[in-house]
PDB file of C-alpha atoms in Angstrom:
ATOM      1  CA  MET A  30       6.234 -11.114  -7.376  1.00 87.00           C
ATOM      2  CA  ASP A  31       5.291 -10.693 -11.045  1.00 91.00           C
ATOM      3  CA  HIS A  32       2.051  -8.688 -11.263  1.00 94.00           C
ATOM      4  CA  LYS A  33       1.524  -8.859 -15.023  1.00 93.00           C
ATOM      5  CA  PRO A  34      -0.535 -12.093 -14.993  1.00 94.00           C
ATOM      6  CA  PHE A  35      -3.084 -10.391 -12.748  1.00 97.00           C
ATOM      7  CA  ILE A  36      -3.565  -7.215 -14.796  1.00 97.00           C
ATOM      8  CA  ALA A  37      -6.584  -6.956 -17.071  1.00 97.00           C
ATOM      9  CA  THR A  38      -4.552  -5.673 -20.014  1.00 96.00           C
ATOM     10  CA  PRO A  39      -6.243  -2.631 -21.579  1.00 96.00           C
ATOM     11  CA  GLY A  40      -7.413  -3.359 -25.108  1.00 93.00           C
ATOM     12  CA  GLU A  41      -7.396  -7.134 -24.714  1.00 95.00           C
ATOM     13  CA  THR A  42     -10.625  -9.078 -24.312  1.00 97.00           C
ATOM     14  CA  ILE A  43     -10.950 -10.410 -20.777  1.00 97.00           C
ATOM     15  CA  TYR A  44     -12.704 -13.693 -19.992  1.00 97.00           C
ATOM     16  CA  LEU A  45     -12.931 -14.572 -16.319  1.00 97.00           C
ATOM     17  CA  LYS A  46     -12.717 -18.278 -17.136  1.00 96.00           C
ATOM     18  CA  ASP A  47      -9.071 -17.603 -18.011  1.00 96.00           C
ATOM     19  CA  TYR A  48      -8.325 -16.442 -14.448  1.00 97.00           C
ATOM     20  CA  SER A  49      -8.273 -19.170 -11.803  1.00 97.00           C
ATOM     21  CA  PRO A  50      -9.708 -18.086  -8.412  1.00 98.00           C
ATOM     22  CA  ASN A  51      -7.650 -20.905  -6.868  1.00 97.00           C
ATOM     23  CA  PHE A  52      -4.237 -19.737  -8.107  1.00 97.00           C
ATOM     24  CA  THR A  53      -1.529 -19.177  -5.478  1.00 96.00           C
ATOM     25  CA  GLY A  54       1.546 -18.476  -7.587  1.00 91.00           C
ATOM     26  CA  ASP A  55       4.851 -19.303  -5.927  1.00 89.00           C
ATOM     27  CA  PHE A  56       3.249 -19.817  -2.516  1.00 93.00           C
ATOM     28  CA  PRO A  57       2.303 -23.453  -1.877  1.00 89.00           C
ATOM     29  CA  ASP A  58       0.584 -22.669   1.418  1.00 93.00           C
ATOM     30  CA  LYS A  59      -0.319 -20.004   3.975  1.00 95.00           C
ATOM     31  CA  GLY A  60       2.878 -20.535   5.944  1.00 95.00           C
ATOM     32  CA  LYS A  61       4.981 -19.384   2.992  1.00 92.00           C
ATOM     33  CA  ALA A  62       2.827 -16.329   2.230  1.00 95.00           C
ATOM     34  CA  LEU A  63       2.493 -14.868   5.728  1.00 96.00           C
ATOM     35  CA  PRO A  64       6.149 -13.735   6.125  1.00 96.00           C
ATOM     36  CA  LYS A  65       5.866 -11.887   2.800  1.00 96.00           C
ATOM     37  CA  LEU A  66       2.651 -10.207   3.936  1.00 96.00           C
ATOM     38  CA  ARG A  67       4.183  -9.155   7.274  1.00 96.00           C
ATOM     39  CA  ALA A  68       7.201  -7.660   5.519  1.00 96.00           C
ATOM     40  CA  ASP A  69       5.017  -5.747   3.070  1.00 97.00           C
ATOM     41  CA  VAL A  70       2.810  -4.416   5.879  1.00 96.00           C
ATOM     42  CA  LYS A  71       5.944  -2.863   7.401  1.00 96.00           C
ATOM     43  CA  ARG A  72       7.038  -1.460   4.039  1.00 96.00           C
ATOM     44  CA  LEU A  73       3.588  -0.029   3.455  1.00 96.00           C
ATOM     45  CA  ALA A  74       3.706   1.777   6.805  1.00 95.00           C
ATOM     46  CA  LYS A  75       7.029   3.343   5.813  1.00 94.00           C
ATOM     47  CA  TYR A  76       5.821   4.444   2.379  1.00 95.00           C
ATOM     48  CA  GLN A  77       2.600   5.815   3.810  1.00 95.00           C
ATOM     49  CA  GLU A  78       4.576   8.016   6.191  1.00 94.00           C
ATOM     50  CA  THR A  79       6.671   9.486   3.378  1.00 95.00           C
ATOM     51  CA  LEU A  80       3.608   9.814   1.118  1.00 95.00           C
ATOM     52  CA  TYR A  81       1.932  11.846   3.865  1.00 94.00           C
ATOM     53  CA  ALA A  82       5.008  14.000   4.437  1.00 94.00           C
ATOM     54  CA  GLN A  83       5.550  14.621   0.729  1.00 93.00           C
ATOM     55  CA  ASP A  84       1.910  15.728   0.294  1.00 94.00           C
ATOM     56  CA  THR A  85       2.024  15.445  -3.511  1.00 95.00           C
ATOM     57  CA  TYR A  86       0.158  12.274  -4.431  1.00 96.00           C
ATOM     58  CA  ALA A  87      -2.943  10.551  -3.118  1.00 97.00           C
ATOM     59  CA  LEU A  88      -3.575   6.810  -3.407  1.00 98.00           C
ATOM     60  CA  LEU A  89      -7.075   5.523  -4.110  1.00 98.00           C
ATOM     61  CA  ILE A  90      -7.628   1.779  -3.687  1.00 98.00           C
ATOM     62  CA  VAL A  91     -10.856   0.429  -5.190  1.00 98.00           C
ATOM     63  CA  ILE A  92     -12.000  -3.061  -4.179  1.00 98.00           C
ATOM     64  CA  GLN A  93     -14.880  -4.803  -5.946  1.00 98.00           C
ATOM     65  CA  ALA A  94     -16.049  -8.373  -5.438  1.00 97.00           C
ATOM     66  CA  MET A  95     -18.937 -10.703  -4.851  1.00 97.00           C
ATOM     67  CA  ASP A  96     -20.007 -11.178  -1.224  1.00 95.00           C
ATOM     68  CA  THR A  97     -17.607 -13.224   0.964  1.00 96.00           C
ATOM     69  CA  ALA A  98     -14.673 -12.665  -1.442  1.00 97.00           C
ATOM     70  CA  GLY A  99     -12.654 -11.125   1.393  1.00 96.00           C
ATOM     71  CA  LYS A 100     -12.823  -7.342   0.914  1.00 97.00           C
ATOM     72  CA  ASP A 101     -12.987  -6.566   4.648  1.00 95.00           C
ATOM     73  CA  GLY A 102     -10.182  -9.012   5.432  1.00 96.00           C
ATOM     74  CA  VAL A 103      -7.904  -7.435   2.840  1.00 97.00           C
ATOM     75  CA  ILE A 104      -8.435  -3.995   4.363  1.00 97.00           C
ATOM     76  CA  ARG A 105      -7.944  -5.266   7.910  1.00 95.00           C
ATOM     77  CA  HIS A 106      -4.781  -7.295   7.268  1.00 96.00           C
ATOM     78  CA  VAL A 107      -3.013  -5.340   4.536  1.00 96.00           C
ATOM     79  CA  MET A 108      -3.565  -1.940   6.130  1.00 94.00           C
ATOM     80  CA  SER A 109      -2.899  -3.106   9.696  1.00 92.00           C
ATOM     81  CA  GLY A 110       0.330  -1.117  10.007  1.00 91.00           C
ATOM     82  CA  VAL A 111      -0.922   2.105   8.454  1.00 91.00           C
ATOM     83  CA  ASN A 112      -1.392   5.227  10.566  1.00 89.00           C
ATOM     84  CA  PRO A 113      -5.173   5.840  10.738  1.00 88.00           C
ATOM     85  CA  GLN A 114      -4.549   9.583  10.347  1.00 87.00           C
ATOM     86  CA  GLY A 115      -3.309   8.992   6.817  1.00 90.00           C
ATOM     87  CA  CYS A 116      -5.870   6.436   5.686  1.00 94.00           C
ATOM     88  CA  GLN A 117      -9.604   6.614   5.062  1.00 94.00           C
ATOM     89  CA  VAL A 118     -11.940   3.669   4.400  1.00 96.00           C
ATOM     90  CA  PHE A 119     -15.393   4.121   2.881  1.00 95.00           C
ATOM     91  CA  SER A 120     -17.933   1.334   2.426  1.00 94.00           C
ATOM     92  CA  PHE A 121     -20.608   2.284  -0.070  1.00 92.00           C
ATOM     93  CA  LYS A 122     -23.958   0.666   0.611  1.00 89.00           C
ATOM     94  CA  ALA A 123     -27.333   1.487  -0.939  1.00 89.00           C
ATOM     95  CA  PRO A 124     -27.446   5.241  -1.681  1.00 91.00           C
ATOM     96  CA  SER A 125     -29.348   7.587   0.619  1.00 92.00           C
ATOM     97  CA  HIS A 126     -32.127   9.933  -0.540  1.00 91.00           C
ATOM     98  CA  GLU A 127     -29.618  12.787  -0.665  1.00 94.00           C
ATOM     99  CA  GLU A 128     -27.202  10.720  -2.752  1.00 93.00           C
ATOM    100  CA  LEU A 129     -29.968   9.704  -5.150  1.00 92.00           C
ATOM    101  CA  ASP A 130     -30.646  13.381  -5.795  1.00 93.00           C
ATOM    102  CA  HIS A 131     -27.142  13.729  -7.258  1.00 93.00           C
ATOM    103  CA  ASP A 132     -25.329  11.970 -10.086  1.00 93.00           C
ATOM    104  CA  TYR A 133     -23.974   8.515  -9.242  1.00 94.00           C
ATOM    105  CA  LEU A 134     -20.348   9.694  -8.955  1.00 96.00           C
ATOM    106  CA  TRP A 135     -21.164  12.418  -6.419  1.00 96.00           C
ATOM    107  CA  ARG A 136     -20.959  10.442  -3.187  1.00 96.00           C
ATOM    108  CA  CYS A 137     -17.656   8.819  -4.144  1.00 97.00           C
ATOM    109  CA  ASN A 138     -16.226  12.127  -5.314  1.00 97.00           C
ATOM    110  CA  ARG A 139     -16.882  13.558  -1.838  1.00 96.00           C
ATOM    111  CA  ALA A 140     -14.894  10.715  -0.261  1.00 97.00           C
ATOM    112  CA  LEU A 141     -11.745  10.976  -2.388  1.00 98.00           C
ATOM    113  CA  PRO A 142      -8.454  10.989  -0.458  1.00 97.00           C
ATOM    114  CA  GLU A 143      -6.517  14.212  -0.026  1.00 97.00           C
ATOM    115  CA  ARG A 144      -2.929  14.539  -1.185  1.00 96.00           C
ATOM    116  CA  GLY A 145      -0.663  12.511   1.057  1.00 95.00           C
ATOM    117  CA  ARG A 146      -3.428  10.133   2.103  1.00 96.00           C
ATOM    118  CA  ILE A 147      -4.617   6.664   1.193  1.00 97.00           C
ATOM    119  CA  GLY A 148      -8.309   6.218   0.464  1.00 97.00           C
ATOM    120  CA  ILE A 149      -9.971   2.803   0.248  1.00 98.00           C
ATOM    121  CA  PHE A 150     -13.322   2.271  -1.432  1.00 98.00           C
ATOM    122  CA  ASN A 151     -14.961  -0.950  -0.231  1.00 96.00           C
ATOM    123  CA  ARG A 152     -17.270  -1.099  -3.238  1.00 95.00           C
ATOM    124  CA  SER A 153     -17.530   2.110  -5.222  1.00 97.00           C
ATOM    125  CA  TYR A 154     -19.089   3.876  -8.187  1.00 97.00           C
ATOM    126  CA  TYR A 155     -18.546   0.587 -10.026  1.00 98.00           C
ATOM    127  CA  GLU A 156     -21.673  -0.724  -8.309  1.00 97.00           C
ATOM    128  CA  GLU A 157     -23.508   1.434 -10.855  1.00 96.00           C
ATOM    129  CA  VAL A 158     -22.423  -0.904 -13.668  1.00 97.00           C
ATOM    130  CA  LEU A 159     -22.660  -4.090 -11.589  1.00 97.00           C
ATOM    131  CA  ILE A 160     -25.609  -4.508  -9.217  1.00 96.00           C
ATOM    132  CA  VAL A 161     -27.582  -1.850 -11.081  1.00 96.00           C
ATOM    133  CA  ARG A 162     -26.991  -3.733 -14.317  1.00 96.00           C
ATOM    134  CA  VAL A 163     -28.057  -7.046 -12.795  1.00 96.00           C
ATOM    135  CA  HIS A 164     -31.083  -5.369 -11.172  1.00 95.00           C
ATOM    136  CA  PRO A 165     -32.061  -2.607 -13.626  1.00 91.00           C
ATOM    137  CA  LYS A 166     -35.133  -1.682 -11.575  1.00 92.00           C
ATOM    138  CA  ILE A 167     -32.725   0.197  -9.315  1.00 92.00           C
ATOM    139  CA  LEU A 168     -32.447   2.771 -12.111  1.00 90.00           C
ATOM    140  CA  GLU A 169     -36.050   3.769 -11.453  1.00 86.00           C
ATOM    141  CA  LEU A 170     -34.986   5.107  -8.043  1.00 87.00           C
ATOM    142  CA  GLN A 171     -32.274   7.367  -9.454  1.00 88.00           C
ATOM    143  CA  HIS A 172     -34.563  10.128 -10.765  1.00 86.00           C
ATOM    144  CA  MET A 173     -32.641  10.253 -14.038  1.00 88.00           C
ATOM    145  CA  PRO A 174     -33.879  12.279 -17.017  1.00 89.00           C
ATOM    146  CA  PRO A 175     -35.178  10.226 -19.978  1.00 86.00           C
ATOM    147  CA  GLU A 176     -32.240  11.213 -22.206  1.00 85.00           C
ATOM    148  CA  ALA A 177     -29.809   9.628 -19.714  1.00 84.00           C
ATOM    149  CA  MET A 178     -31.532   6.250 -20.019  1.00 85.00           C
ATOM    150  CA  GLY A 179     -31.637   3.834 -22.936  1.00 84.00           C
ATOM    151  CA  LYS A 180     -29.721   0.818 -24.179  1.00 82.00           C
ATOM    152  CA  ASP A 181     -26.456   2.741 -24.336  1.00 92.00           C
ATOM    153  CA  ILE A 182     -26.546   3.688 -20.640  1.00 95.00           C
ATOM    154  CA  TRP A 183     -23.789   1.220 -19.696  1.00 96.00           C
ATOM    155  CA  GLY A 184     -21.468   2.414 -22.449  1.00 96.00           C
ATOM    156  CA  LYS A 185     -22.043   6.000 -21.321  1.00 96.00           C
ATOM    157  CA  ARG A 186     -21.255   5.087 -17.725  1.00 97.00           C
ATOM    158  CA  PHE A 187     -18.063   3.310 -18.724  1.00 98.00           C
ATOM    159  CA  ASP A 188     -16.983   6.459 -20.591  1.00 97.00           C
ATOM    160  CA  GLU A 189     -17.906   8.670 -17.628  1.00 97.00           C
ATOM    161  CA  ILE A 190     -15.989   6.507 -15.172  1.00 98.00           C
ATOM    162  CA  ASN A 191     -12.923   6.401 -17.428  1.00 98.00           C
ATOM    163  CA  GLY A 192     -13.001  10.179 -17.789  1.00 98.00           C
ATOM    164  CA  PHE A 193     -13.443  10.638 -14.042  1.00 98.00           C
ATOM    165  CA  GLU A 194     -10.453   8.414 -13.273  1.00 98.00           C
ATOM    166  CA  LYS A 195      -8.285  10.024 -15.939  1.00 98.00           C
ATOM    167  CA  HIS A 196      -8.974  13.420 -14.366  1.00 98.00           C
ATOM    168  CA  LEU A 197      -7.966  12.094 -10.946  1.00 98.00           C
ATOM    169  CA  VAL A 198      -4.760  10.498 -12.220  1.00 98.00           C
ATOM    170  CA  ARG A 199      -3.761  13.636 -14.113  1.00 98.00           C
ATOM    171  CA  ASN A 200      -4.097  15.590 -10.898  1.00 98.00           C
ATOM    172  CA  GLY A 201      -2.013  13.319  -8.697  1.00 97.00           C
ATOM    173  CA  THR A 202      -4.315  10.531  -7.504  1.00 98.00           C
ATOM    174  CA  ILE A 203      -2.842   7.071  -8.086  1.00 98.00           C
ATOM    175  CA  ILE A 204      -5.641   4.524  -8.618  1.00 98.00           C
ATOM    176  CA  LEU A 205      -5.251   0.824  -7.846  1.00 98.00           C
ATOM    177  CA  LYS A 206      -8.304  -1.280  -8.690  1.00 98.00           C
ATOM    178  CA  PHE A 207      -8.731  -4.833  -7.416  1.00 98.00           C
ATOM    179  CA  PHE A 208     -11.396  -7.330  -8.443  1.00 98.00           C
ATOM    180  CA  LEU A 209     -11.387 -10.216  -5.957  1.00 98.00           C
ATOM    181  CA  ASN A 210     -12.199 -13.236  -8.106  1.00 98.00           C
ATOM    182  CA  VAL A 211     -13.852 -15.849  -5.878  1.00 98.00           C
ATOM    183  CA  SER A 212     -15.368 -19.054  -7.253  1.00 98.00           C
ATOM    184  CA  LYS A 213     -19.057 -19.854  -6.852  1.00 97.00           C
ATOM    185  CA  GLU A 214     -18.285 -22.995  -4.836  1.00 98.00           C
ATOM    186  CA  GLU A 215     -15.914 -21.175  -2.483  1.00 98.00           C
ATOM    187  CA  GLN A 216     -18.555 -18.517  -1.909  1.00 97.00           C
ATOM    188  CA  ARG A 217     -21.080 -21.252  -1.044  1.00 96.00           C
ATOM    189  CA  GLN A 218     -18.669 -22.740   1.493  1.00 97.00           C
ATOM    190  CA  ARG A 219     -18.018 -19.345   3.085  1.00 96.00           C
ATOM    191  CA  LEU A 220     -21.718 -18.540   3.350  1.00 96.00           C
ATOM    192  CA  LEU A 221     -22.300 -21.931   5.000  1.00 96.00           C
ATOM    193  CA  ALA A 222     -19.408 -21.286   7.399  1.00 95.00           C
ATOM    194  CA  ARG A 223     -21.000 -17.982   8.404  1.00 94.00           C
ATOM    195  CA  ALA A 224     -24.298 -19.671   9.106  1.00 95.00           C
ATOM    196  CA  GLU A 225     -22.616 -22.355  11.240  1.00 94.00           C
ATOM    197  CA  THR A 226     -20.266 -20.067  13.218  1.00 93.00           C
ATOM    198  CA  PRO A 227     -22.002 -18.225  16.104  1.00 93.00           C
ATOM    199  CA  GLU A 228     -19.655 -15.210  16.060  1.00 92.00           C
ATOM    200  CA  LYS A 229     -20.222 -14.782  12.312  1.00 91.00           C
ATOM    201  CA  GLN A 230     -23.962 -15.327  12.179  1.00 92.00           C
ATOM    202  CA  TRP A 231     -24.631 -11.599  12.418  1.00 92.00           C
ATOM    203  CA  LYS A 232     -23.276 -11.396   8.869  1.00 89.00           C
ATOM    204  CA  VAL A 233     -25.790 -13.916   7.510  1.00 91.00           C
ATOM    205  CA  SER A 234     -28.317 -12.464   5.082  1.00 90.00           C
ATOM    206  CA  LEU A 235     -30.965 -14.251   3.050  1.00 92.00           C
ATOM    207  CA  ARG A 236     -30.278 -11.777   0.252  1.00 90.00           C
ATOM    208  CA  ASP A 237     -26.676 -13.028  -0.088  1.00 89.00           C
ATOM    209  CA  ALA A 238     -27.885 -16.560  -0.757  1.00 91.00           C
ATOM    210  CA  GLN A 239     -30.613 -15.372  -3.112  1.00 93.00           C
ATOM    211  CA  GLU A 240     -28.151 -13.295  -5.150  1.00 94.00           C
ATOM    212  CA  ARG A 241     -26.360 -16.508  -6.102  1.00 96.00           C
ATOM    213  CA  ALA A 242     -29.217 -17.161  -8.534  1.00 96.00           C
ATOM    214  CA  HIS A 243     -27.841 -14.197 -10.543  1.00 97.00           C
ATOM    215  CA  TRP A 244     -24.230 -15.432 -10.528  1.00 97.00           C
ATOM    216  CA  ASP A 245     -23.926 -15.682 -14.319  1.00 97.00           C
ATOM    217  CA  LYS A 246     -25.374 -12.197 -14.774  1.00 98.00           C
ATOM    218  CA  TYR A 247     -22.873 -10.827 -12.265  1.00 98.00           C
ATOM    219  CA  MET A 248     -19.963 -12.531 -14.006  1.00 98.00           C
ATOM    220  CA  HIS A 249     -21.086 -11.021 -17.303  1.00 98.00           C
ATOM    221  CA  ALA A 250     -21.348  -7.586 -15.666  1.00 98.00           C
ATOM    222  CA  TYR A 251     -17.855  -7.962 -14.170  1.00 98.00           C
ATOM    223  CA  GLU A 252     -16.392  -9.001 -17.516  1.00 98.00           C
ATOM    224  CA  GLU A 253     -17.990  -5.980 -19.176  1.00 98.00           C
ATOM    225  CA  MET A 254     -16.622  -3.750 -16.424  1.00 98.00           C
ATOM    226  CA  LEU A 255     -13.106  -5.173 -16.790  1.00 98.00           C
ATOM    227  CA  ASN A 256     -13.145  -4.941 -20.575  1.00 98.00           C
ATOM    228  CA  ASN A 257     -14.404  -1.376 -20.659  1.00 98.00           C
ATOM    229  CA  THR A 258     -12.724   0.286 -17.678  1.00 98.00           C
ATOM    230  CA  SER A 259      -9.289  -1.325 -17.443  1.00 98.00           C
ATOM    231  CA  THR A 260      -7.248   1.559 -18.819  1.00 98.00           C
ATOM    232  CA  SER A 261      -3.592   2.480 -19.116  1.00 97.00           C
ATOM    233  CA  TRP A 262      -4.043   5.091 -16.380  1.00 98.00           C
ATOM    234  CA  ALA A 263      -6.100   2.870 -14.048  1.00 98.00           C
ATOM    235  CA  PRO A 264      -5.915  -0.849 -14.960  1.00 98.00           C
ATOM    236  CA  TRP A 265      -7.827  -3.527 -13.105  1.00 98.00           C
ATOM    237  CA  HIS A 266      -6.057  -6.296 -11.193  1.00 98.00           C
ATOM    238  CA  ILE A 267      -7.895  -9.631 -11.167  1.00 98.00           C
ATOM    239  CA  ILE A 268      -6.959 -11.187  -7.829  1.00 98.00           C
ATOM    240  CA  PRO A 269      -7.474 -14.905  -7.089  1.00 98.00           C
ATOM    241  CA  ALA A 270      -9.665 -14.974  -3.984  1.00 98.00           C
ATOM    242  CA  ASP A 271     -10.287 -18.616  -3.062  1.00 98.00           C
ATOM    243  CA  HIS A 272      -7.296 -18.497  -0.678  1.00 98.00           C
ATOM    244  CA  LYS A 273      -7.520 -15.403   1.498  1.00 97.00           C
ATOM    245  CA  TRP A 274      -3.867 -15.589   2.535  1.00 97.00           C
ATOM    246  CA  PHE A 275      -2.757 -15.334  -1.100  1.00 97.00           C
ATOM    247  CA  THR A 276      -5.250 -12.577  -1.877  1.00 98.00           C
ATOM    248  CA  ARG A 277      -3.846 -10.439   0.937  1.00 97.00           C
ATOM    249  CA  ALA A 278      -0.199 -11.144   0.143  1.00 97.00           C
ATOM    250  CA  LEU A 279      -0.652 -10.308  -3.536  1.00 97.00           C
ATOM    251  CA  ILE A 280      -2.570  -7.077  -2.962  1.00 98.00           C
ATOM    252  CA  ALA A 281      -0.040  -5.908  -0.364  1.00 97.00           C
ATOM    253  CA  ASP A 282       2.793  -6.587  -2.813  1.00 97.00           C
ATOM    254  CA  ILE A 283       1.079  -4.614  -5.586  1.00 98.00           C
ATOM    255  CA  ILE A 284       0.388  -1.621  -3.325  1.00 98.00           C
ATOM    256  CA  VAL A 285       3.942  -1.551  -1.981  1.00 97.00           C
ATOM    257  CA  ALA A 286       5.415  -1.798  -5.481  1.00 97.00           C
ATOM    258  CA  ARG A 287       3.271   1.092  -6.736  1.00 97.00           C
ATOM    259  CA  LEU A 288       4.146   3.334  -3.813  1.00 96.00           C
ATOM    260  CA  LYS A 289       7.821   2.470  -4.196  1.00 95.00           C
ATOM    261  CA  SER A 290       7.660   3.525  -7.846  1.00 95.00           C
ATOM    262  CA  LEU A 291       6.618   7.030  -6.742  1.00 92.00           C
ATOM    263  CA  LYS A 292       9.906   7.331  -4.829  1.00 88.00           C
ATOM    264  CA  PRO A 293       8.236   9.192  -1.968  1.00 82.00           C
ATOM    265  CA  ASP A 294      10.614  10.962   0.377  1.00 85.00           C
ATOM    266  CA  TYR A 295      10.546  13.459   3.203  1.00 88.00           C
ATOM    267  CA  PRO A 296      10.488  17.097   2.033  1.00 86.00           C
ATOM    268  CA  SER A 297      13.887  18.752   1.789  1.00 84.00           C
ATOM    269  CA  VAL A 298      14.691  21.457   4.323  1.00 84.00           C
ATOM    270  CA  SER A 299      15.597  24.914   2.990  1.00 87.00           C
ATOM    271  CA  ASP A 300      18.454  27.037   4.389  1.00 88.00           C
ATOM    272  CA  GLU A 301      15.880  29.386   5.893  1.00 91.00           C
ATOM    273  CA  HIS A 302      14.139  26.474   7.594  1.00 91.00           C
ATOM    274  CA  ARG A 303      17.478  25.182   8.925  1.00 91.00           C
ATOM    275  CA  GLN A 304      18.073  28.560  10.549  1.00 91.00           C
ATOM    276  CA  GLU A 305      14.655  28.329  12.141  1.00 93.00           C
ATOM    277  CA  ILE A 306      15.448  24.821  13.416  1.00 93.00           C
ATOM    278  CA  ALA A 307      18.660  26.129  14.958  1.00 93.00           C
ATOM    279  CA  LYS A 308      16.704  28.816  16.803  1.00 93.00           C
ATOM    280  CA  VAL A 309      14.192  26.238  18.011  1.00 94.00           C
ATOM    281  CA  LYS A 310      17.010  24.069  19.399  1.00 92.00           C
ATOM    282  CA  GLU A 311      18.602  27.096  21.032  1.00 89.00           C
ATOM    283  CA  LEU A 312      15.344  28.060  22.760  1.00 90.00           C
ATOM    284  CA  LEU A 313      14.638  24.514  23.922  1.00 90.00           C
ATOM    285  CA  GLU A 314      18.161  23.913  25.212  1.00 88.00           C
ATOM    286  CA  SER A 315      18.195  27.238  27.055  1.00 86.00           C
ATOM    287  CA  GLU A 316      15.294  26.037  29.206  1.00 85.00           C
ATOM    288  CA  PHE A 317      17.675  23.629  30.946  1.00 74.00           C
ATOM    289  CA  LEU A 318      20.450  26.107  31.616  1.00 69.00           C
ATOM    290  CA  PRO A 319      20.925  26.780  35.350  1.00 68.00           C
ATOM    291  CA  LYS A 320      19.681  30.155  36.537  1.00 66.00           C
ATOM    292  CA  PRO A 321      22.492  32.655  37.399  1.00 61.00           C
TER     293      PRO A 321
END
């Protein structure tokens, strides 16, 4: 699958109107996409095992989207074959009092994946240039010094995030960033479906419906985010999200391709280690020798 059409090319101006949320590429329907997804889930499990054994790189997956765009479903379906020991998922909600007493990157920095592991951020530090930008009163809760405020606060945060990610990449953390691009009408249909489905009603929130009044502000904030933080070391992928089956298949394909490019492999065994293995085999096999 060609991933270039979905990359927010660094340096080029991004307009979300140019990216169709309804696009499904070469897959006319769900039935054609599912076999590809299943195959990539198996490949991902294999690459995760070698990534863990190699213990050189970490993979950080950042997922941002409007509500109902399918973030949870992507994590559940794409990562279904991954060993839980090598994968960590963090969902960042409203910050706690402790988190508010630190800089906005602190809580995400604490949750970064170790070498050999995959970390998934379901929302992330990018909320600080999205929901906080749409609802600037949130800044009043962050106990920030006056010199950190001002009209240039968003530009400063873009620079800080870019520097933070560059540091991570330079030190062996691969970053894959996905913006799930759902249409306003599809979101309305999904919110209605939640309200009408008993087993999904626990997800229903009045706030989700009320936030739709700020849709245009959110789209502007997302465009600003994409234009200012899609970099050569950590580009954004704009993923069509009106068809969940395509969203999952595309993201799985991108993750597998990136891991494959690392050429992860099991660590080589030294001559000294081979001698140790021979002794281990000798000891284990001697346990079954008949007593004289």
